[in-house]
Amino acid sequence: MRQLGALDNLMIEGEIPNIPMHMSALMIYDTGGKRGATALFKSLQSNFDELAERYFPILRCRLEEVLLQLDKAYWVEDTHFSANYHISRVALPKPQNWSALYTLFGQFHAQPLDRSRPLWQIMVVEGLDRIEGIPRGSTALFLKIHHSVMDGKSALRLITSLHS
């Protein structure tokens, strides 16, 4: 258990409906089709435990707010943590073009993070074959993480770690 710092707590308390305090990233990979997308998805799930334990233990922590907000919130390890909830896989809806990808990403970003779970999610998106300018068989990865969990610099370290 670790108490949030003042700035991180401000990110939690400053969140209001329709103005989430999380950041998102969209990354596109040439995975060579469904087999490559499956390998990417399985790699994310299987390597997560080591990544979290070694570099980012906060990714396994959920928020514990103090009653009546009389003090700053705490990070506590989520004893019911499930990577299956945080790392999902979907197919890009038809017509499978840039507009559909932007819409899906916008919906993903707009959805508030569940405060009863660790404050991050990854979505692997298949079916980018019809998007102009992207190689057939490519896969998108959407990452969403709350600013109270990581600042921009730490999020870049996480993304770099995912690519090692």
Backbone as a chain_set.jsonl record, in Angstrom:
{"seq": "MRQLGALDNLMIEGEIPNIPMHMSALMIYDTGGKRGATALFKSLQSNFDELAERYFPILRCRLEEVLLQLDKAYWVEDTHFSANYHISRVALPKPQNWSALYTLFGQFHAQPLDRSRPLWQIMVVEGLDRIEGIPRGSTALFLKIHHSVMDGKSALRLITSLHS", "coords": {"N": [[0.85, -1.173, 0.0], [0.526, 2.192, -0.882], [0.523, 5.647, -0.535], [-0.959, 8.084, -2.68], [0.762, 10.739, -4.326], [0.521, 14.346, -4.084], [0.001, 15.561, -6.634], [-0.776, 13.356, -8.224], [-3.029, 12.569, -6.808], [-4.592, 14.807, -7.229], [-5.138, 14.47, -9.939], [-6.905, 12.347, -9.801], [-9.023, 13.397, -8.221], [-9.669, 15.563, -9.787], [-11.003, 14.625, -11.959], [-13.907, 14.667, -13.889], [-17.301, 13.95, -15.021], [-17.283, 13.126, -18.461], [-14.808, 14.292, -18.824], [-12.209, 12.7, -18.751], [-9.223, 11.795, -16.964], [-7.167, 10.441, -18.259], [-4.648, 9.125, -20.493], [-4.138, 8.223, -23.91], [-2.901, 6.005, -26.455], [-2.32, 5.177, -29.851], [-1.098, 2.569, -31.689], [0.32, 1.061, -34.568], [1.022, -2.033, -36.076], [2.826, -4.081, -38.352], [1.864, -7.083, -38.539], [1.528, -9.249, -40.131], [-0.854, -10.661, -40.5], [-3.546, -12.765, -39.134], [-2.279, -14.741, -37.581], [0.031, -13.421, -36.702], [-1.182, -11.356, -35.264], [-2.383, -12.819, -33.243], [-0.097, -13.825, -32.006], [1.013, -11.412, -31.057], [-0.987, -10.61, -29.218], [-0.965, -12.789, -27.388], [1.664, -12.578, -26.505], [1.625, -10.101, -25.193], [-0.1, -10.733, -23.052], [1.288, -12.885, -21.805], [3.801, -11.803, -21.158], [3.206, -9.775, -19.46], [3.116, -10.127, -16.619], [5.837, -10.36, -15.825], [6.831, -7.896, -16.729], [5.299, -6.079, -15.181], [5.988, -6.862, -12.568], [8.746, -6.48, -12.548], [9.295, -3.834, -13.515], [7.046, -2.086, -13.423], [5.223, -2.208, -11.013], [2.977, -0.854, -10.181], [1.016, -1.235, -12.043], [-0.456, -3.381, -11.281], [-1.969, -2.479, -9.253], [-4.815, -1.127, -7.597], [-7.005, 1.667, -7.038], [-7.598, 2.993, -3.844], [-9.789, 4.813, -2.256], [-10.063, 7.271, 0.328], [-12.459, 7.399, 2.877], [-14.959, 9.848, 2.618], [-13.118, 11.463, 1.424], [-11.114, 12.47, 3.112], [-8.429, 12.344, 3.17], [-5.544, 11.807, 1.041], [-5.804, 9.399, -1.611], [-4.959, 5.832, -1.836], [-2.685, 3.46, -3.329], [-3.312, 0.105, -3.73], [-2.495, -3.357, -3.865], [-4.201, -5.221, -6.269], [-5.954, -7.894, -5.445], [-7.55, -9.491, -6.955], [-6.655, -9.304, -9.521], [-6.769, -9.432, -13.065], [-5.326, -10.108, -16.041], [-6.725, -10.646, -18.324], [-8.951, -8.992, -18.266], [-7.807, -6.469, -18.603], [-6.343, -6.582, -20.965], [-7.535, -6.801, -24.029], [-9.085, -8.104, -27.059], [-10.202, -7.294, -30.248], [-12.134, -7.098, -33.33], [-11.86, -4.818, -36.01], [-14.662, -2.864, -36.726], [-16.895, -2.991, -39.597], [-16.971, -0.349, -41.955], [-14.276, -1.009, -41.982], [-12.25, 1.025, -42.304], [-10.243, 4.094, -42.215], [-11.916, 5.882, -40.852], [-13.541, 4.16, -39.324], [-11.577, 3.081, -37.656], [-10.698, 5.386, -36.262], [-13.108, 6.048, -34.994], [-13.529, 3.795, -33.327], [-11.231, 4.002, -31.715], [-11.731, 6.501, -30.547], [-14.064, 5.903, -29.073], [-13.033, 4.014, -27.309], [-11.166, 5.591, -25.903], [-12.907, 7.483, -24.759], [-14.383, 6.078, -22.904], [-14.691, 5.841, -19.448], [-12.192, 4.746, -17.087], [-12.457, 1.9, -14.972], [-12.672, 2.407, -11.647], [-12.489, 0.519, -9.661], [-10.643, -1.26, -10.392], [-7.203, -1.789, -11.539], [-5.938, 1.134, -13.153], [-5.812, 1.093, -16.163], [-5.811, 0.0, -19.608], [-5.491, -2.192, -22.43], [-6.139, -2.602, -25.842], [-6.193, -4.847, -28.444], [-6.454, -4.627, -31.872], [-7.741, -6.127, -34.663], [-8.064, -6.692, -38.259], [-7.393, -4.669, -40.096], [-7.036, -4.638, -42.786], [-8.275, -3.305, -44.955], [-7.632, -0.653, -44.762], [-6.412, 2.226, -46.152], [-3.038, 2.674, -47.038], [-1.918, 1.177, -45.017], [-0.135, -1.795, -44.365], [-1.403, -4.988, -45.466], [-2.741, -7.291, -43.101], [-2.003, -6.001, -40.823], [-2.012, -4.903, -37.377], [-3.615, -3.09, -34.8], [-2.84, -1.408, -31.744], [-4.3, -0.244, -28.912], [-3.686, 1.798, -26.186], [-4.52, 2.726, -22.948], [-4.169, 4.733, -20.129], [-4.337, 5.947, -16.821], [-3.54, 9.255, -15.739], [-2.812, 9.457, -13.078], [-1.546, 7.118, -12.563], [0.706, 7.019, -14.214], [2.976, 9.42, -15.512], [3.523, 11.24, -18.595], [6.201, 10.705, -19.387], [6.842, 8.338, -17.99], [4.938, 6.691, -19.149], [5.927, 6.541, -21.735], [8.228, 5.07, -21.179], [6.994, 2.688, -20.455], [5.797, 1.953, -22.911], [8.119, 1.646, -24.432], [9.206, -0.53, -23.046], [7.339, -2.477, -23.668], [8.073, -2.98, -26.23], [10.512, -4.218, -26.199]], "CA": [[0.0, 0.0, 0.0], [1.31, 3.415, -0.995], [-0.357, 6.795, -0.718], [-0.704, 8.899, -3.862], [1.313, 12.065, -4.114], [-0.466, 15.416, -4.234], [-0.36, 15.752, -8.039], [-1.528, 12.18, -8.666], [-4.345, 12.64, -6.165], [-5.313, 15.863, -7.941], [-5.62, 13.863, -11.183], [-8.078, 11.533, -9.448], [-10.111, 14.261, -7.768], [-10.01, 16.513, -10.833], [-11.769, 13.968, -13.008], [-15.35, 14.901, -13.853], [-17.927, 13.257, -16.149], [-16.927, 13.557, -19.815], [-13.435, 14.798, -18.892], [-11.352, 11.729, -18.062], [-7.832, 12.213, -16.757], [-6.258, 9.408, -18.735], [-4.041, 9.371, -21.8], [-4.245, 7.056, -24.785], [-1.993, 5.946, -27.606], [-2.673, 4.244, -30.917], [0.106, 2.082, -32.365], [-0.026, 0.123, -35.63], [2.111, -2.969, -36.326], [2.709, -5.002, -39.471], [1.973, -8.394, -37.89], [1.447, -10.302, -41.142], [-2.116, -11.402, -40.492], [-4.167, -13.241, -37.906], [-1.289, -15.476, -36.779], [0.86, -12.411, -36.052], [-2.013, -10.663, -34.27], [-2.52, -13.758, -32.118], [1.203, -13.839, -31.31], [1.121, -10.138, -30.335], [-1.922, -10.667, -28.097], [-0.459, -13.756, -26.402], [2.9, -12.025, -25.95], [1.236, -9.075, -24.214], [-0.636, -11.384, -21.861], [2.276, -13.715, -21.104], [4.917, -11.001, -20.661], [2.746, -8.719, -18.571], [3.487, -10.36, -15.218], [7.249, -10.015, -15.638], [6.954, -6.45, -16.924], [4.731, -5.395, -14.013], [6.767, -7.176, -11.366], [10.113, -5.974, -12.654], [9.437, -2.405, -13.782], [5.85, -1.27, -13.2], [4.299, -2.905, -10.107], [1.752, -0.066, -10.017], [0.012, -1.724, -12.989], [-1.266, -4.394, -10.59], [-2.596, -1.818, -8.101], [-6.063, -0.39, -7.784], [-7.156, 2.85, -6.207], [-8.396, 2.874, -2.614], [-10.049, 6.182, -1.827], [-10.336, 7.444, 1.751], [-13.84, 7.78, 3.148], [-15.247, 11.289, 2.608], [-11.94, 12.12, 0.851], [-10.45, 13.196, 4.189], [-6.99, 12.264, 2.925], [-5.234, 11.346, -0.303], [-6.076, 7.99, -1.882], [-3.845, 4.89, -1.757], [-2.567, 2.358, -4.272], [-3.252, -1.194, -3.065], [-2.427, -4.433, -4.846], [-5.499, -5.816, -6.6], [-5.847, -9.339, -5.204], [-8.355, -10.158, -7.991], [-6.168, -8.811, -10.798], [-6.9, -10.323, -14.213], [-4.812, -9.522, -17.284], [-7.759, -10.819, -19.344], [-9.802, -7.796, -18.265], [-7.038, -5.296, -19.023], [-5.819, -6.768, -22.322], [-8.614, -7.398, -24.814], [-8.848, -8.274, -28.497], [-11.428, -7.079, -31.024], [-12.001, -6.889, -34.774], [-12.301, -3.497, -36.447], [-15.985, -2.967, -37.365], [-17.023, -2.556, -40.986], [-16.357, -0.727, -43.227], [-12.844, -1.258, -41.778], [-11.461, 2.103, -42.917], [-9.691, 5.023, -41.224], [-13.011, 6.43, -40.041], [-13.921, 3.132, -38.347], [-10.494, 2.991, -36.675], [-10.783, 6.59, -35.424], [-14.313, 5.94, -34.16], [-13.268, 2.793, -32.286], [-10.254, 4.577, -30.793], [-12.427, 7.549, -29.796], [-14.95, 5.256, -28.092], [-12.153, 3.404, -26.303], [-10.626, 6.663, -25.066], [-13.984, 8.184, -24.05], [-14.924, 5.24, -21.826], [-13.911, 6.005, -18.21], [-11.581, 3.555, -16.497], [-13.145, 1.374, -13.796], [-11.843, 2.727, -10.473], [-12.351, -0.633, -8.767], [-9.58, -2.075, -10.981], [-6.064, -0.969, -11.946], [-6.424, 2.16, -14.074], [-5.227, 1.022, -17.497], [-6.341, -1.025, -20.506], [-4.916, -2.343, -23.765], [-7.017, -3.282, -26.785], [-5.566, -5.277, -29.691], [-7.487, -4.5, -32.909], [-7.43, -6.805, -35.923], [-8.948, -6.374, -39.379], [-7.029, -3.375, -40.69], [-6.64, -4.926, -44.165], [-8.862, -2.402, -45.946], [-7.27, 0.739, -44.486], [-5.458, 2.729, -47.135], [-1.726, 3.059, -46.54], [-1.455, 0.258, -43.979], [0.077, -3.123, -44.958], [-2.376, -6.045, -45.136], [-2.348, -8.111, -41.964], [-1.544, -5.177, -39.698], [-2.787, -4.934, -36.135], [-3.495, -1.868, -33.998], [-2.836, -1.572, -30.301], [-4.744, 0.949, -28.188], [-3.266, 1.796, -24.788], [-5.142, 3.797, -22.153], [-3.663, 4.676, -18.76], [-4.694, 7.141, -16.069], [-2.404, 10.121, -15.392], [-2.388, 9.228, -11.696], [-0.698, 5.925, -12.573], [1.964, 7.362, -14.878], [3.034, 10.653, -16.296], [3.863, 10.973, -19.984], [7.541, 10.125, -19.491], [6.75, 6.944, -17.541], [4.165, 5.97, -20.157], [6.864, 6.247, -22.829], [9.06, 3.959, -20.702], [6.154, 1.482, -20.554], [5.693, 1.603, -24.33], [9.436, 1.126, -24.814], [9.335, -1.856, -22.437], [6.498, -3.394, -24.436], [8.717, -3.233, -27.516], [11.871, -4.774, -26.06]], "C": [[0.895, 1.235, 0.0], [0.352, 4.571, -1.267], [0.046, 7.58, -1.969], [-0.074, 10.215, -3.452], [0.233, 13.107, -4.397], [-0.926, 15.58, -5.69], [-1.178, 14.578, -8.56], [-2.927, 12.171, -8.062], [-5.214, 13.711, -6.832], [-5.882, 15.335, -9.264], [-6.862, 13.02, -10.931], [-9.255, 12.43, -9.098], [-10.555, 15.256, -8.83], [-10.831, 15.927, -11.961], [-13.257, 14.243, -12.823], [-15.975, 14.178, -15.051], [-17.575, 13.94, -17.473], [-15.551, 14.209, -19.925], [-12.548, 13.827, -18.107], [-9.921, 12.238, -17.974], [-6.881, 11.075, -17.121], [-5.712, 9.802, -20.104], [-4.131, 8.077, -22.601], [-3.229, 7.162, -25.908], [-2.523, 4.91, -28.582], [-1.387, 3.871, -31.64], [-0.314, 1.044, -33.398], [1.215, -0.701, -35.973], [1.808, -3.807, -37.563], [2.947, -6.4, -38.909], [1.815, -9.547, -38.875], [0.199, -11.158, -41.075], [-2.541, -11.889, -39.122], [-3.173, -13.971, -37.003], [-0.388, -14.496, -36.027], [0.104, -11.644, -34.988], [-2.194, -11.534, -33.036], [-1.227, -13.807, -31.313], [1.392, -12.565, -30.494], [0.252, -10.163, -29.08], [-1.399, -11.6, -27.001], [0.819, -13.255, -25.74], [2.59, -10.962, -24.9], [0.76, -9.719, -22.924], [0.441, -12.148, -21.085], [3.429, -12.902, -20.52], [4.496, -9.946, -19.648], [3.241, -8.913, -17.142], [4.931, -9.961, -14.942], [7.466, -8.512, -15.74], [6.465, -5.691, -15.688], [5.592, -5.633, -12.779], [8.131, -6.494, -11.384], [10.2, -4.45, -12.727], [8.249, -1.541, -13.345], [4.859, -1.976, -12.275], [2.98, -2.153, -9.907], [0.647, -0.541, -10.968], [-0.865, -2.82, -12.396], [-2.016, -3.795, -9.391], [-3.869, -1.098, -8.499], [-6.104, 0.769, -6.792], [-8.026, 2.534, -4.994], [-8.583, 4.29, -2.091], [-10.436, 6.209, -0.354], [-11.768, 7.951, 1.916], [-13.982, 9.292, 3.284], [-14.083, 12.125, 2.064], [-11.226, 13.002, 1.888], [-8.928, 13.168, 4.064], [-6.793, 11.802, 1.484], [-5.485, 9.843, -0.41], [-4.798, 7.161, -1.781], [-3.867, 3.951, -2.955], [-2.458, 1.087, -3.459], [-3.225, -2.275, -4.136], [-3.812, -5.045, -5.026], [-5.37, -7.337, -6.483], [-6.652, -10.136, -6.228], [-7.915, -9.738, -9.39], [-6.315, -9.871, -11.886], [-6.403, -9.602, -15.46], [-5.848, -9.642, -18.391], [-8.714, -9.632, -19.401], [-9.06, -6.622, -18.905], [-6.507, -5.384, -20.451], [-6.88, -7.51, -23.127], [-8.264, -7.406, -26.295], [-10.177, -8.139, -29.223], [-11.086, -6.99, -32.507], [-12.526, -5.494, -35.1], [-13.649, -3.641, -37.145], [-15.958, -2.482, -38.814], [-17.423, -1.101, -41.01], [-14.84, -0.912, -43.154], [-11.962, -0.255, -42.528], [-10.924, 3.001, -41.805], [-10.77, 5.55, -40.295], [-13.438, 5.436, -38.958], [-12.855, 2.997, -37.258], [-10.521, 4.184, -35.722], [-11.98, 6.528, -34.477], [-14.095, 4.962, -33.015], [-12.285, 3.331, -31.247], [-10.905, 5.66, -29.931], [-13.347, 6.974, -28.732], [-14.144, 4.633, -26.957], [-11.629, 4.476, -25.344], [-11.714, 7.316, -24.208], [-14.537, 7.39, -22.868], [-14.084, 5.417, -20.562], [-13.328, 4.676, -17.737], [-12.327, 3.183, -15.219], [-12.249, 1.574, -12.576], [-11.721, 1.578, -9.481], [-11.262, -1.594, -9.259], [-8.361, -1.188, -11.246], [-6.449, -0.085, -13.138], [-5.676, 2.181, -15.406], [-5.911, -0.087, -18.287], [-5.545, -1.022, -21.806], [-5.935, -3.084, -24.62], [-6.223, -3.582, -28.062], [-6.669, -5.311, -30.741], [-6.989, -5.137, -34.203], [-8.35, -6.295, -37.025], [-8.669, -5.026, -40.01], [-6.712, -3.5, -42.178], [-7.149, -3.93, -45.2], [-8.482, -0.936, -45.736], [-6.153, 1.157, -45.438], [-4.142, 3.141, -46.458], [-1.163, 2.167, -45.449], [-1.267, -1.126, -44.618], [-1.009, -4.116, -44.536], [-1.839, -6.867, -43.971], [-1.843, -7.326, -40.773], [-2.521, -5.259, -38.53], [-2.551, -3.623, -35.391], [-3.495, -2.236, -32.52], [-3.239, -0.236, -29.699], [-4.299, 0.782, -26.741], [-3.919, 2.979, -24.097], [-4.671, 3.626, -20.719], [-3.94, 6.012, -18.066], [-3.437, 7.933, -15.703], [-1.951, 9.947, -13.947], [-1.472, 8.014, -11.585], [0.685, 6.263, -13.118], [1.857, 8.731, -15.51], [3.454, 10.272, -17.72], [5.206, 10.292, -20.16], [7.537, 8.656, -19.066], [5.972, 6.102, -18.541], [5.041, 5.63, -21.368], [7.809, 5.109, -22.444], [8.288, 2.643, -20.782], [6.056, 1.027, -22.009], [7.014, 1.042, -24.833], [9.623, -0.283, -24.271], [8.492, -2.894, -23.179], [7.154, -3.807, -25.737], [10.107, -3.843, -27.389], [11.898, -6.242, -26.463]], "O": [[1.867, 1.329, 0.75], [-0.523, 4.474, -2.127], [1.23, 7.723, -2.274], [-0.342, 10.74, -2.371], [-0.843, 12.775, -4.894], [-2.123, 15.722, -5.944], [-2.169, 14.778, -9.263], [-3.896, 11.808, -8.73], [-6.424, 13.536, -6.978], [-6.985, 15.713, -9.66], [-7.77, 12.986, -11.762], [-10.357, 12.247, -9.615], [-11.685, 15.744, -8.791], [-11.305, 16.659, -12.83], [-13.798, 14.071, -11.73], [-15.267, 13.83, -15.996], [-17.573, 15.167, -17.578], [-15.163, 14.637, -21.011], [-12.182, 14.086, -16.961], [-9.473, 13.018, -18.815], [-5.927, 10.784, -16.399], [-6.241, 10.687, -20.776], [-4.191, 6.983, -22.04], [-2.764, 8.247, -26.261], [-3.1, 3.897, -28.186], [-0.672, 4.738, -32.141], [-1.205, 0.235, -33.138], [2.309, -0.161, -36.139], [0.662, -4.195, -37.791], [4.088, -6.85, -38.813], [1.954, -10.708, -38.49], [0.209, -12.289, -41.56], [-1.989, -11.493, -38.096], [-3.229, -13.827, -35.781], [-0.078, -14.709, -34.855], [0.656, -11.315, -33.938], [-2.161, -11.036, -31.91], [-1.257, -13.828, -30.082], [1.878, -12.621, -29.364], [0.705, -9.779, -28.001], [-1.394, -11.239, -25.824], [1.034, -13.482, -24.549], [3.218, -10.927, -23.842], [1.16, -9.312, -21.833], [0.501, -12.069, -19.858], [3.98, -13.279, -19.485], [5.347, -9.294, -19.043], [3.733, -7.97, -16.523], [5.217, -9.301, -13.943], [8.193, -7.924, -14.939], [7.133, -4.774, -15.209], [5.887, -4.7, -12.033], [8.604, -5.995, -10.363], [11.06, -3.84, -12.092], [8.432, -0.393, -12.942], [3.757, -2.312, -12.709], [1.979, -2.749, -9.508], [-0.531, -0.278, -10.724], [-1.909, -3.149, -12.958], [-2.625, -4.525, -8.609], [-3.979, -0.538, -9.589], [-5.328, 0.825, -5.839], [-9.064, 1.883, -5.114], [-7.655, 4.892, -1.551], [-11.064, 5.277, 0.148], [-12.219, 8.826, 1.176], [-13.205, 9.934, 3.991], [-14.064, 13.346, 2.222], [-10.796, 14.117, 1.59], [-8.228, 13.89, 4.774], [-7.751, 11.45, 0.797], [-5.389, 9.113, 0.576], [-3.7, 7.703, -1.658], [-4.923, 3.679, -3.526], [-1.599, 0.99, -2.582], [-3.851, -2.135, -5.186], [-4.502, -5.347, -4.053], [-4.747, -7.982, -7.327], [-6.452, -11.344, -6.356], [-8.699, -9.805, -10.337], [-6.027, -11.048, -11.668], [-6.988, -8.605, -15.884], [-5.857, -8.824, -19.311], [-9.23, -9.302, -20.468], [-9.651, -5.865, -19.675], [-6.249, -4.356, -21.077], [-7.096, -8.706, -22.928], [-7.283, -6.799, -26.724], [-11.16, -8.787, -28.863], [-9.928, -6.832, -32.892], [-13.521, -5.048, -34.528], [-13.78, -4.452, -38.062], [-15.114, -1.674, -39.202], [-18.167, -0.665, -40.132], [-14.187, -0.966, -44.196], [-11.06, -0.63, -43.276], [-11.112, 2.726, -40.62], [-10.56, 5.652, -39.087], [-13.668, 5.823, -37.812], [-13.18, 2.821, -36.084], [-10.384, 4.014, -34.51], [-11.882, 6.904, -33.31], [-14.431, 5.256, -31.868], [-12.479, 3.142, -30.046], [-10.66, 5.729, -28.727], [-13.408, 7.49, -27.616], [-14.528, 4.717, -25.79], [-11.647, 4.293, -24.127], [-11.464, 7.662, -23.054], [-15.096, 7.969, -21.937], [-12.879, 5.17, -20.594], [-13.909, 3.615, -17.964], [-12.773, 4.057, -14.476], [-11.18, 0.971, -12.487], [-10.922, 1.658, -8.547], [-10.993, -2.614, -8.624], [-8.469, 0.037, -11.186], [-7.195, -0.511, -14.02], [-4.996, 3.153, -15.736], [-6.512, -0.996, -17.714], [-5.002, 0.0, -22.224], [-6.524, -4.072, -24.181], [-5.654, -2.68, -28.677], [-7.702, -5.947, -30.536], [-5.964, -4.743, -34.759], [-9.299, -5.556, -36.76], [-9.592, -4.319, -40.413], [-6.175, -2.565, -42.773], [-6.501, -3.735, -46.229], [-8.963, -0.067, -46.463], [-5.1, 0.525, -45.511], [-4.135, 3.852, -45.453], [-0.037, 2.381, -45.0], [-2.15, -1.586, -45.342], [-1.476, -4.092, -43.398], [-0.636, -7.109, -43.867], [-1.317, -7.901, -39.821], [-3.684, -5.632, -38.683], [-1.433, -3.109, -35.355], [-4.074, -3.242, -32.11], [-2.595, 0.784, -29.946], [-4.517, -0.271, -26.141], [-3.877, 4.102, -24.6], [-4.753, 2.536, -20.151], [-3.789, 7.075, -18.667], [-2.397, 7.35, -15.395], [-0.805, 10.264, -13.625], [-0.71, 7.893, -10.626], [1.703, 5.851, -12.561], [0.797, 9.144, -15.979], [3.711, 9.101, -18.001], [5.342, 9.395, -20.992], [8.166, 7.823, -19.718], [6.298, 4.935, -18.761], [4.908, 4.555, -21.953], [8.153, 4.277, -23.284], [8.853, 1.606, -21.133], [6.214, -0.158, -22.301], [7.026, 0.065, -25.582], [10.15, -1.147, -24.973], [8.89, -4.052, -23.3], [6.835, -4.859, -26.291], [10.811, -3.969, -28.391], [12.951, -6.877, -26.412]]}, "num_chains": 1, "name": "protein.A"}
